[in-house]
Amino acid sequence: MRKSIFFKLALLIIPITIIFNGAALFISYRVTYSDQISHFSETIKRVAASASYYLVMNYPLTYEEKMDTCSSFSALCSTADVTYVFAVEPDIENNSETYIAIGFGHDASEEAMETRSPGVVVKGALTQQQIDVYNDDTSIQVCHESNQFGETLICYMLVATYVDKETNQLVDLDKPILVGVEENLSVVVNSIQSQFRQIAITIIMLTVMIQITFFLILYFRVSKPLKRISNRMASFGSDREKGFEALPVKGKDELAEMSRAFNSMVQEIDTYIRDIDELNKEKHMQYAELEIAHGIQTGLLKPERYRTKDASINARMLTAKNVGGDLYDYLVLDDGTVYLMIADVSGKGISAAMFMSRAITLLHQYAELGYSPAQMLSAYNDTLAGQNPNVFFITTFVAVYHPDTRELRYSNAGHNHPYLLSDTLTELDGAIGMAAGIFKESYEEASVTLREGDVVFLYTDGVNESENTDGEFFGTDALEEELRRHIGGDTERLVDDVMEKLAAFSDGADQSDDITVLSMKVEPVSIHRELNVKAEVENLTAVTQMITKEEILREDTVSALCLIAEEIFVNICYYAYPEKDGEAKIVLDICPESAMLTFIDSGEPFDPTHEVIGIEEYDHENSLGGLGRFLSFSVADDFSYSRENGKNILKVIKNDP
C-alpha cells in the first residue's frame, strides 16, 4: 500500500492541505479580529455620539436630571450592548475627573456600580487619551485601556457646548465634558472567537469535502487505471503465453493515451519477441554449425612444430569466429622429402569446412603417392571441380623439398605468393594458376634451390588483410618489412614474431578471417650446442633441456643421452671438486648419423672409462658407486676419455640413424 502512487500523493497532499488550512485560518482570524474591532469601534462611537447629543440637548443638569441621565445612559448600554456610558468633568491641573452621569450594562462590574455615581471625584484617573481629547487634539478617539475594572475598548468624545433652552442657541460650557463609552474586551474577544469558530468549521468541512472528492477522483481516475496498467505489465509474460487481453481505452486523457500506447507496445514487443525467437533459433543453428566446422578445421591440422634432420617446420593458425576455411599441412616421406601445403576455402561454415576436409585429404593422399606439385594440383583440382555443388573455390600452394638436392619445387593455384628468406627476401611468384575447384585446369610448377639456413614462408590472405580498429589493412609491405628483419637473424621465432606483430596491429579489432602462416627452415648438416654451468646438481635440468629441445633426434636417442648426461654430470658435481666450487662445460654435437655429448671439467683427474664393471660383476650389497658409469656406457655406442691442459674430457657417442 505504501508503495502505491495513491498513498504517495496522499502523503504529499495532506501536509500541503494542513499548511494551507493553517494559513487560511490565520488570515481568517486576523480578518475576523480586524472586522470585529472595527465593528465595536463604530458601535461605541455611535453610542458616544448619542450620549453627547443627549447632554448637549439637556445640559445643565440638576441632581434629579443627572439621575435621569444615568437611567438614560443605562438604557443606552442595554440597547447598544456596551458596558459603560458615562460623562465626566476632567480637571487637567489636578489630574482628576468628576462623574456627571454613568450608565451600566449587563456585564458591568459590581465595584464600578458601587464606586461610580454622579458627583464622585476620581483622582489620578485621567489618561493621555482623555487629555488629548480634552485639549481638542482630537474630538473623538477609540483606544484600548486597562483599568481597575479590566481590559476595555473605550471611546472618548468632547462636549464643549450645549443648547440654551431659552434662546435655543449653542452656548459654550465653562468646563468641557468628556463622554466615554466602554466595552469590556472579553466581550469583544468572545465575539471574535465565536465568529472565527464558525469560519474555521466551515473551512475545515469544505477542505475535508474537497480532499475526499480529490482522493476519490485520484483513486478512480488515476490510481486505479494505473494499477490496472501496472498489473497488466507485471503479468505480461504469463499473459503472453495464454494470449494478451488489451487494456480498455476510455476518453482522451493521458491515461487513455498510456493504455493505448501500452497496447501498441505489447503488440510490437510480441512481434519483436517472435522475431527474436526465430533469430535465436537461426543463430543457434549457425553457432552449432560453426562449432562443428571449427572442430573439423582444427582436427585436421598437424602439430605446429615439427623437426627432421634436414628441415624444421613451424605453423600457426588463428581462426576467426565465422570459420574462414584456412588449412595447412605438411608431410615427410621416408626418404626425407618434405611436402608443404597451404590453402584458403572461399566459403564459410560447415559446408566450407567439409570442402576443406576433402581438399586436405586429397592433398595428403597425392603427397603420399609422391606426386609432383603440378601433378598434385591438377588431380586435386579435377576431383574438387567434379563434385562442387556449392561452387566453392580454394586457393592452394603446394611445395616439395628434396633435401638431397636442396631443390624446392612448387605450384600455385591462385594463392598468395610465398617468400624465400635467404641473403635477401624473394617472392616466389612463379607457376601461377587459377584457384582450384571450379574448372578443370592443368598447372605448371617452378623450382628454386635452397641453402642451409634458408626459410620458406607461406601465408593466407588473413595476414595481409588483417584490419585494425581504424579499418586499415596490415598489408604486404608491413609483412615484408617484418620478414626482412629476420634475414640473417633469429629465424626460430619468425612465425611467433609475425603473429605478435599482427596482434599488436589489430589492437583488439574483430578478426574477420582466419590467419594462417607456415614456415620451413633448411637445417644445417650438423648441430653444435654448448652449455657452461656451475657444477651443482640444481643445473642438471638445464643440461637435459639442451638435449630434449633438439627435435631432430629420435625419442630413444634423446632418452639415452639424458640418462648419460644425468649420470656423468652428477658425478662431476659430487667428485670433481671436493673442496671448492667448479664449473662444467657440456657440448652437444649432432650429425646426420649420430649425436655426441662432451663433458669438460677442471676437477680432480678421473677416467670414468677405466675398469668399468659389468652388471654381472656388480655387488649390490657391498659396492659403492660404479653402477651409474655402467648404465651410461651401456646405452652408448662409443666413449673415450682424455686429460688435456688440466681438464677432464669425456666424449660419449650415441648413434641416431
XYZ file of C-alpha atoms in Angstrom:
657
model
C 0.000 0.000 0.000
C 2.781 2.397 0.933
C 4.397 1.927 -2.447
C 1.303 2.993 -4.406
C 1.135 6.348 -6.119
C -2.198 6.943 -4.365
C -0.559 6.685 -0.958
C 2.406 8.824 -2.011
C 0.146 11.555 -3.379
C -1.936 11.406 -0.187
C 1.226 11.839 1.904
C 2.113 14.819 -0.267
C -1.334 16.450 -0.361
C -2.275 16.095 3.331
C 0.660 18.198 4.654
C 0.031 20.763 1.918
C -3.644 20.904 2.926
C -2.735 21.294 6.590
C -0.373 24.148 5.774
C -2.990 25.724 3.504
C -5.695 25.405 6.203
C -3.369 26.865 8.816
C -2.644 29.851 6.583
C -6.339 30.269 5.766
C -7.333 30.080 9.429
C -4.622 32.561 10.395
C -5.759 35.005 7.744
C -9.389 34.425 8.690
C -8.626 35.121 12.349
C -6.822 38.342 11.503
C -9.623 39.457 9.237
C -12.258 38.484 11.810
C -10.367 40.278 14.565
C -9.998 43.409 12.451
C -13.655 43.326 11.428
C -14.892 42.843 14.993
C -12.674 45.594 16.374
C -13.911 47.893 13.624
C -17.494 46.868 14.352
C -17.228 47.509 18.096
C -15.331 50.744 17.465
C -18.142 52.042 15.256
C -20.706 50.913 17.800
C -19.165 52.745 20.730
C -18.615 55.797 18.539
C -22.323 55.875 17.748
C -23.202 55.380 21.420
C -20.783 58.149 22.387
C -22.376 60.427 19.808
C -25.866 59.641 21.171
C -24.767 60.294 24.754
C -23.078 63.549 23.717
C -26.191 64.672 21.884
C -28.267 63.917 24.985
C -26.038 66.113 27.117
C -25.964 68.923 24.550
C -29.741 68.982 24.486
C -30.322 68.693 28.280
C -27.397 70.483 29.945
C -27.116 71.910 32.577
C -28.478 69.183 34.775
C -29.980 69.276 38.182
C -29.378 66.411 40.535
C -32.638 64.799 39.543
C -31.770 65.317 35.877
C -28.372 63.745 36.496
C -30.072 60.682 37.897
C -32.416 60.618 34.913
C -29.373 60.898 32.677
C -27.856 57.883 34.446
C -31.031 55.962 33.699
C -30.893 57.099 30.064
C -27.233 56.053 29.821
C -28.083 52.609 31.315
C -30.870 52.229 28.781
C -28.350 53.175 26.083
C -25.956 50.500 27.435
C -28.669 47.861 27.212
C -29.737 48.962 23.733
C -26.209 49.079 22.296
C -24.944 46.180 24.435
C -21.989 48.133 25.836
C -20.554 48.002 29.372
C -20.437 51.666 30.459
C -21.661 55.050 29.206
C -20.503 57.969 31.331
C -19.906 61.709 31.349
C -17.183 63.379 33.425
C -15.746 66.826 34.008
C -11.981 66.461 33.772
C -9.625 68.574 35.883
C -6.400 68.601 33.928
C -4.475 70.504 36.554
C -5.337 68.138 39.405
C -5.446 65.053 37.187
C -8.906 64.127 38.347
C -12.371 63.696 36.993
C -15.843 64.256 38.405
C -18.660 61.989 37.286
C -21.751 63.797 35.980
C -23.647 60.660 34.982
C -22.937 56.976 34.365
C -24.943 54.074 32.943
C -24.139 50.405 33.417
C -24.579 47.494 31.057
C -25.329 43.904 31.993
C -21.618 42.949 32.228
C -20.576 45.974 34.344
C -18.578 45.134 37.438
C -20.135 45.489 40.878
C -17.198 47.612 42.050
C -17.882 50.116 39.311
C -21.566 50.294 40.159
C -20.705 50.886 43.846
C -17.968 53.462 43.357
C -19.134 55.380 40.292
C -22.086 57.757 40.602
C -22.866 61.457 39.858
C -20.682 63.775 41.878
C -17.918 61.212 42.566
C -14.446 62.611 42.085
C -11.749 60.186 40.987
C -8.230 61.478 41.389
C -5.307 60.392 39.204
C -7.669 58.776 36.730
C -7.041 60.874 33.616
C -5.394 59.051 30.721
C -3.368 60.559 27.930
C -6.243 59.873 25.539
C -8.628 61.881 27.739
C -6.150 64.723 27.918
C -5.653 64.676 24.128
C -9.397 64.796 23.525
C -9.901 67.469 26.149
C -7.171 69.655 24.622
C -9.016 69.192 21.345
C -6.142 67.316 19.730
C -8.920 65.107 18.527
C -12.655 65.411 19.094
C -13.159 61.648 19.320
C -10.779 58.780 19.999
C -11.115 54.993 20.318
C -8.422 53.198 22.262
C -7.590 50.155 24.371
C -7.296 50.755 28.099
C -6.503 48.737 31.188
C -8.035 49.980 34.420
C -9.164 48.604 37.761
C -12.272 47.209 36.085
C -10.415 45.173 33.444
C -9.413 45.348 29.773
C -11.716 47.642 27.781
C -12.250 49.145 24.382
C -13.188 52.791 25.087
C -14.294 55.798 23.064
C -13.903 59.408 24.287
C -15.838 62.353 22.830
C -15.585 66.005 23.913
C -18.765 68.025 24.592
C -17.896 71.741 24.728
C -21.319 73.328 24.056
C -24.977 72.879 24.975
C -28.312 74.278 23.733
C -29.716 77.161 25.766
C -33.363 76.277 26.381
C -34.458 79.913 26.453
C -32.621 81.093 23.336
C -32.354 77.724 21.693
C -28.723 78.626 20.829
C -25.498 76.760 21.354
C -23.600 78.046 24.339
C -20.017 77.146 25.323
C -19.584 75.242 28.522
C -17.425 76.730 31.201
C -15.795 73.341 31.616
C -15.989 70.911 28.684
C -17.379 67.477 29.401
C -15.918 64.136 28.264
C -18.359 61.455 27.228
C -16.980 57.913 27.433
C -18.299 54.599 26.180
C -16.596 51.368 27.324
C -16.933 47.858 26.040
C -15.427 45.008 28.047
C -12.688 43.491 25.878
C -13.690 39.969 26.864
C -16.992 40.590 25.093
C -15.093 41.625 22.000
C -12.828 38.553 22.216
C -15.772 36.209 22.737
C -17.487 37.674 19.716
C -14.317 37.294 17.647
C -13.819 33.679 18.785
C -17.448 32.801 18.115
C -17.304 34.136 14.589
C -13.872 32.589 13.977
C -15.118 29.173 15.127
C -17.881 29.328 12.553
C -15.405 30.305 9.838
C -12.903 27.610 10.933
C -15.578 24.905 10.950
C -16.703 25.996 7.501
C -13.123 25.977 6.132
C -12.286 22.582 7.649
C -15.516 20.983 6.420
C -15.010 22.464 2.972
C -11.389 21.266 2.925
C -12.367 17.752 4.011
C -15.041 17.623 1.310
C -12.566 18.838 -1.303
C -9.962 16.283 -0.142
C -12.446 13.432 -0.202
C -13.604 14.480 -3.668
C -9.998 14.824 -4.855
C -8.972 11.441 -3.445
C -11.989 9.754 -4.988
C -11.166 11.298 -8.362
C -7.475 10.435 -7.879
C -8.289 6.828 -6.995
C -10.878 6.114 -9.685
C -9.392 8.260 -12.452
C -5.660 7.864 -11.822
C -4.613 5.279 -9.237
C -6.993 2.500 -10.239
C -6.281 2.796 -14.015
C -2.536 2.971 -13.277
C -2.799 -0.110 -11.065
C -4.640 -1.908 -13.842
C -1.912 -0.951 -16.313
C 0.787 -1.957 -13.788
C -0.821 -5.362 -13.200
C -1.036 -5.966 -16.924
C 2.626 -5.030 -17.310
C 3.653 -7.299 -14.414
C 1.713 -10.228 -15.841
C 2.710 -9.579 -19.434
C 4.948 -12.649 -19.564
C 2.262 -15.056 -18.354
C -0.477 -13.262 -20.315
C 1.574 -13.691 -23.452
C 1.528 -17.464 -23.003
C -2.293 -17.572 -22.971
C -2.920 -14.556 -25.166
C -2.734 -10.935 -24.064
C -6.002 -9.060 -23.420
C -5.760 -5.424 -24.461
C -6.393 -2.686 -21.890
C -9.698 -0.786 -22.271
C -9.240 2.742 -23.650
C -11.723 5.361 -22.425
C -11.541 9.070 -23.086
C -8.682 11.117 -24.464
C -6.701 11.929 -21.340
C -3.114 10.920 -20.581
C -4.109 7.580 -19.029
C -6.126 6.691 -22.085
C -3.114 7.568 -24.211
C -0.936 5.459 -21.903
C -3.294 2.478 -22.259
C -3.359 2.926 -25.995
C 0.442 3.188 -26.092
C 0.769 0.106 -23.863
C -1.495 -1.940 -26.126
C 0.551 -0.835 -29.121
C 3.803 -1.565 -27.266
C 2.608 -5.050 -26.336
C 1.827 -5.827 -29.954
C 5.248 -4.554 -31.056
C 7.033 -6.457 -28.265
C 5.136 -9.609 -29.115
C 6.152 -9.275 -32.744
C 9.717 -8.440 -31.692
C 9.928 -11.439 -29.358
C 8.676 -13.735 -32.094
C 11.305 -12.313 -34.435
C 13.993 -12.689 -31.757
C 12.946 -16.285 -31.103
C 13.264 -17.068 -34.762
C 16.573 -15.218 -34.963
C 17.896 -17.028 -31.878
C 16.955 -20.366 -33.360
C 18.706 -19.436 -36.561
C 21.758 -18.110 -34.693
C 21.855 -21.207 -32.510
C 21.879 -23.374 -35.585
C 24.572 -21.195 -37.139
C 26.619 -21.307 -33.937
C 26.305 -25.077 -33.723
C 27.294 -25.320 -37.382
C 30.319 -23.077 -36.822
C 31.385 -25.131 -33.799
C 31.229 -28.295 -35.890
C 33.116 -26.584 -38.700
C 35.718 -25.298 -36.257
C 36.150 -28.802 -34.851
C 36.617 -30.213 -38.349
C 39.073 -27.485 -39.232
C 41.293 -27.790 -36.146
C 41.030 -31.576 -36.024
C 42.695 -31.901 -39.428
C 45.679 -29.708 -38.570
C 49.132 -31.091 -37.924
C 51.198 -30.076 -34.848
C 52.534 -26.538 -35.011
C 56.183 -27.631 -34.754
C 57.980 -30.472 -36.451
C 61.676 -31.205 -36.954
C 63.596 -33.525 -39.259
C 67.304 -33.844 -39.770
C 67.063 -31.630 -42.807
C 64.290 -29.145 -42.022
C 62.268 -27.586 -39.197
C 58.630 -26.646 -39.704
C 56.640 -24.037 -37.752
C 52.959 -23.256 -38.293
C 50.223 -21.175 -36.659
C 46.537 -20.796 -37.329
C 44.348 -18.205 -35.610
C 40.762 -18.996 -36.549
C 38.112 -16.310 -36.905
C 34.704 -16.588 -35.244
C 32.978 -17.375 -38.508
C 35.447 -20.122 -39.579
C 37.032 -18.906 -42.778
C 38.270 -22.264 -44.023
C 42.088 -21.984 -43.971
C 44.211 -25.101 -43.877
C 47.845 -26.031 -43.692
C 49.515 -29.420 -43.905
C 52.928 -30.972 -44.212
C 54.182 -34.486 -44.832
C 57.670 -36.026 -44.517
C 58.269 -39.171 -46.556
C 60.656 -41.933 -45.531
C 63.387 -40.613 -47.814
C 63.203 -37.197 -46.084
C 61.184 -35.453 -48.818
C 59.061 -32.698 -47.285
C 55.650 -31.626 -48.646
C 54.284 -28.194 -47.670
C 50.634 -27.273 -48.341
C 48.541 -24.209 -47.500
C 45.063 -23.296 -48.769
C 42.065 -20.995 -48.203
C 38.449 -22.013 -48.980
C 36.202 -19.218 -50.290
C 33.105 -20.160 -48.227
C 32.332 -20.295 -44.529
C 30.523 -22.602 -42.153
C 30.157 -26.346 -42.098
C 29.889 -26.684 -45.885
C 33.214 -24.886 -46.336
C 34.725 -26.995 -43.542
C 33.603 -30.201 -45.247
C 35.021 -28.941 -48.543
C 38.275 -28.093 -46.769
C 38.497 -31.543 -45.154
C 38.062 -33.139 -48.562
C 40.745 -30.885 -50.021
C 43.306 -31.649 -47.293
C 42.587 -35.383 -47.610
C 43.257 -35.243 -51.350
C 46.474 -33.263 -50.922
C 47.730 -35.682 -48.285
C 46.852 -38.646 -50.463
C 48.672 -37.269 -53.532
C 51.703 -36.377 -51.402
C 51.925 -39.938 -50.089
C 51.822 -41.145 -53.696
C 54.853 -38.967 -54.441
C 53.156 -36.624 -56.926
C 54.954 -33.523 -58.072
C 53.340 -30.172 -57.123
C 51.853 -29.677 -60.616
C 50.505 -33.238 -60.674
C 49.023 -32.770 -57.201
C 47.181 -29.549 -58.078
C 45.897 -30.885 -61.417
C 44.452 -34.072 -59.911
C 43.245 -32.205 -56.845
C 41.507 -29.520 -58.926
C 39.817 -32.011 -61.249
C 38.443 -34.027 -58.333
C 37.094 -30.972 -56.485
C 35.622 -29.367 -59.597
C 33.800 -32.574 -60.473
C 31.822 -32.512 -57.187
C 31.326 -28.936 -56.003
C 27.570 -28.174 -55.685
C 28.213 -25.070 -53.589
C 30.659 -23.715 -56.205
C 33.417 -23.165 -53.651
C 36.879 -22.338 -54.873
C 40.077 -22.878 -52.929
C 43.396 -21.103 -53.372
C 46.235 -23.545 -52.799
C 50.022 -23.538 -52.713
C 51.965 -26.831 -52.777
C 55.760 -27.210 -52.456
C 58.051 -30.268 -52.343
C 61.524 -30.052 -50.796
C 64.170 -32.653 -51.704
C 66.891 -32.494 -49.026
C 69.438 -34.467 -51.075
C 69.493 -31.806 -53.812
C 68.007 -28.980 -51.692
C 65.639 -28.242 -54.543
C 62.196 -26.785 -53.737
C 59.580 -27.377 -56.454
C 56.245 -25.592 -56.120
C 52.953 -24.841 -57.878
C 50.392 -22.165 -57.069
C 46.606 -22.292 -57.606
C 45.682 -18.622 -57.112
C 47.205 -18.347 -53.624
C 49.267 -15.533 -52.052
C 52.866 -15.645 -53.229
C 55.140 -17.186 -50.558
C 58.509 -15.681 -49.633
C 62.017 -17.057 -49.505
C 64.281 -15.647 -46.783
C 67.890 -16.136 -47.887
C 70.510 -13.448 -48.391
C 67.580 -11.265 -49.480
C 63.793 -11.503 -49.398
C 62.469 -13.117 -52.587
C 58.840 -13.525 -53.655
C 58.104 -16.988 -55.085
C 55.842 -15.729 -57.862
C 56.311 -18.484 -60.441
C 53.892 -21.197 -61.653
C 50.707 -19.202 -61.013
C 47.404 -20.809 -61.993
C 43.671 -20.444 -61.355
C 42.129 -21.174 -57.958
C 41.116 -24.839 -57.683
C 37.647 -26.344 -57.508
C 35.762 -24.562 -60.320
C 37.051 -25.561 -63.748
C 39.293 -28.373 -64.890
C 42.761 -26.963 -65.217
C 46.365 -28.056 -65.645
C 49.075 -26.459 -63.527
C 52.748 -25.680 -64.015
C 55.496 -25.751 -61.469
C 58.658 -23.793 -60.717
C 61.739 -24.563 -58.644
C 64.354 -22.876 -56.539
C 67.495 -24.237 -54.872
C 67.758 -23.587 -51.147
C 70.792 -23.189 -48.972
C 71.495 -24.023 -45.366
C 69.535 -21.595 -43.111
C 67.083 -20.513 -45.852
C 63.443 -20.150 -44.791
C 60.313 -20.561 -46.940
C 57.357 -18.562 -45.549
C 53.750 -19.349 -46.605
C 50.642 -17.405 -45.509
C 46.946 -16.848 -46.279
C 45.243 -13.534 -47.065
C 44.104 -13.252 -43.452
C 47.612 -11.903 -42.752
C 47.867 -9.032 -45.227
C 44.120 -8.257 -44.961
C 44.123 -8.119 -41.149
C 42.420 -4.876 -40.024
C 42.896 -2.558 -37.066
C 40.223 -0.517 -35.280
C 40.533 2.258 -37.894
C 39.733 -0.166 -40.732
C 43.309 -0.106 -42.091
C 44.886 -3.255 -43.597
C 48.164 -4.717 -42.359
C 49.295 -5.093 -45.983
C 52.124 -6.949 -47.699
C 54.578 -4.059 -47.186
C 54.410 -4.442 -43.398
C 54.711 -8.230 -43.756
C 57.803 -7.927 -45.969
C 59.352 -5.471 -43.506
C 58.883 -7.976 -40.669
C 60.333 -10.815 -42.788
C 63.404 -8.766 -43.777
C 64.061 -8.123 -40.080
C 64.721 -11.880 -39.621
C 67.139 -12.309 -42.515
C 70.493 -13.318 -41.063
C 68.991 -13.300 -37.570
C 66.744 -15.421 -35.372
C 64.545 -17.371 -37.774
C 63.408 -19.705 -34.995
C 60.973 -17.025 -33.822
C 59.884 -15.909 -37.293
C 56.333 -17.316 -37.070
C 55.844 -16.172 -33.467
C 57.049 -12.645 -34.256
C 54.750 -12.319 -37.284
C 51.735 -13.363 -35.190
C 52.698 -10.936 -32.406
C 53.095 -8.150 -34.964
C 49.599 -8.836 -36.289
C 48.129 -8.863 -32.781
C 49.760 -5.512 -31.980
C 48.485 -4.035 -35.254
C 44.873 -5.178 -34.837
C 44.826 -3.800 -31.260
C 41.673 -5.683 -30.288
C 39.775 -5.279 -33.570
C 37.484 -8.158 -34.530
C 39.180 -10.769 -36.685
C 37.241 -11.209 -39.933
C 39.195 -14.095 -41.451
C 41.453 -16.971 -40.473
C 45.144 -16.127 -40.131
C 47.485 -18.956 -41.134
C 51.270 -18.986 -41.558
C 53.661 -21.859 -42.301
C 57.451 -21.796 -42.474
C 60.154 -24.312 -43.291
C 63.808 -23.741 -42.454
C 66.637 -25.699 -44.092
C 68.637 -27.033 -41.149
C 72.448 -27.348 -41.228
C 74.033 -30.785 -41.730
C 75.435 -30.724 -38.181
C 74.295 -29.033 -34.967
C 76.645 -27.729 -32.275
C 75.402 -26.669 -28.829
C 77.456 -25.605 -25.769
C 76.432 -25.079 -22.145
C 78.626 -23.726 -19.309
C 77.205 -24.172 -15.810
C 78.370 -24.429 -12.245
C 78.991 -27.994 -11.104
C 75.855 -28.095 -8.972
C 73.090 -30.690 -9.109
C 70.443 -27.949 -9.477
C 71.803 -27.255 -13.005
C 71.018 -30.774 -14.224
C 67.665 -29.504 -15.589
C 69.445 -27.028 -17.880
C 71.675 -29.842 -19.192
C 68.773 -32.166 -20.025
C 66.777 -29.288 -21.576
C 69.627 -28.620 -24.012
C 69.178 -32.203 -25.225
C 65.371 -32.506 -25.226
C 64.731 -29.357 -27.248
C 66.532 -30.820 -30.267
C 63.506 -32.244 -32.100
C 65.726 -33.657 -34.838
C 66.760 -36.552 -32.573
C 64.709 -39.698 -32.192
C 62.914 -40.239 -28.908
C 65.016 -43.230 -27.859
C 68.198 -41.304 -28.655
C 67.045 -38.377 -26.509
C 66.266 -40.743 -23.604
C 69.694 -42.371 -23.823
C 71.517 -39.033 -23.984
C 69.550 -37.711 -20.975
C 70.499 -40.823 -18.961
C 74.162 -40.386 -19.875
C 74.094 -36.655 -19.054
C 72.447 -37.239 -15.693
C 74.938 -39.864 -14.501
C 78.089 -38.099 -15.744
C 77.075 -34.582 -14.670
C 76.054 -35.713 -11.152
C 79.427 -37.493 -10.746
C 81.205 -34.261 -11.719
C 79.116 -32.291 -9.167
C 79.932 -34.689 -6.305
C 83.527 -35.788 -7.002
C 85.335 -33.376 -9.366
C 85.627 -30.504 -6.897
C 85.761 -31.973 -3.374
C 86.991 -28.797 -1.637
C 85.964 -25.941 -3.939
C 83.317 -24.777 -6.382
C 83.858 -25.503 -10.012
C 82.313 -25.394 -13.453
C 81.437 -27.909 -16.114
C 81.079 -27.496 -19.846
C 78.709 -29.742 -21.784
C 78.859 -29.824 -25.597
C 76.241 -31.453 -27.860
C 77.205 -32.220 -31.469
C 74.596 -33.696 -33.818
C 75.411 -35.005 -37.277
C 73.181 -36.966 -39.672
C 74.013 -40.371 -38.184
C 74.900 -39.747 -34.520
C 74.958 -37.415 -31.525
C 77.935 -36.836 -29.224
C 77.993 -35.430 -25.678
C 81.297 -33.983 -24.426
C 81.825 -33.297 -20.679
C 84.696 -30.966 -19.709
C 85.685 -30.069 -16.143
C 88.820 -28.781 -14.334
C 88.399 -31.040 -11.332
C 90.421 -33.918 -9.920
C 91.854 -36.227 -12.643
C 89.489 -39.137 -13.153
C 88.949 -41.559 -16.015
C 85.367 -42.906 -15.777
C 86.043 -45.331 -18.653
C 88.754 -47.197 -16.679
C 87.731 -50.558 -15.312
C 84.017 -50.183 -15.966
C 82.425 -53.183 -14.292
C 79.679 -55.272 -15.874
C 76.278 -55.812 -14.397
C 77.173 -59.417 -13.520
C 80.202 -58.181 -11.513
C 78.303 -55.548 -9.537
C 77.930 -56.285 -5.818
C 74.675 -54.641 -4.849
C 75.318 -55.104 -1.129
C 78.972 -54.111 -0.777
C 79.853 -51.943 -3.825
C 79.713 -48.147 -3.590
C 79.371 -46.397 -6.954
C 80.188 -47.701 -10.394
C 76.674 -48.650 -11.445
C 75.994 -45.177 -12.896
C 79.039 -45.459 -15.200
C 77.925 -48.912 -16.250
C 74.405 -47.636 -17.121
C 75.781 -44.642 -19.013
C 78.241 -46.540 -21.154
C 75.909 -49.485 -21.733
C 73.447 -47.289 -23.675
C 76.252 -45.504 -25.568
C 77.706 -46.710 -28.846
C 81.200 -45.331 -28.170
C 83.050 -43.363 -25.478
C 86.546 -42.013 -24.758
C 88.422 -40.080 -22.060
C 91.450 -37.735 -22.132
C 93.221 -35.332 -19.770
C 94.278 -32.161 -21.580
C 95.561 -28.884 -20.122
C 94.437 -29.848 -16.640
C 90.939 -30.758 -17.769
C 88.962 -33.998 -17.800
C 87.407 -34.543 -21.236
C 84.836 -37.318 -21.650
C 83.155 -37.981 -25.012
C 80.087 -40.243 -25.328
C 78.580 -41.084 -28.735
C 75.071 -42.359 -29.433
C 74.153 -43.426 -32.955
C 70.954 -41.925 -34.418
C 70.441 -43.491 -37.858
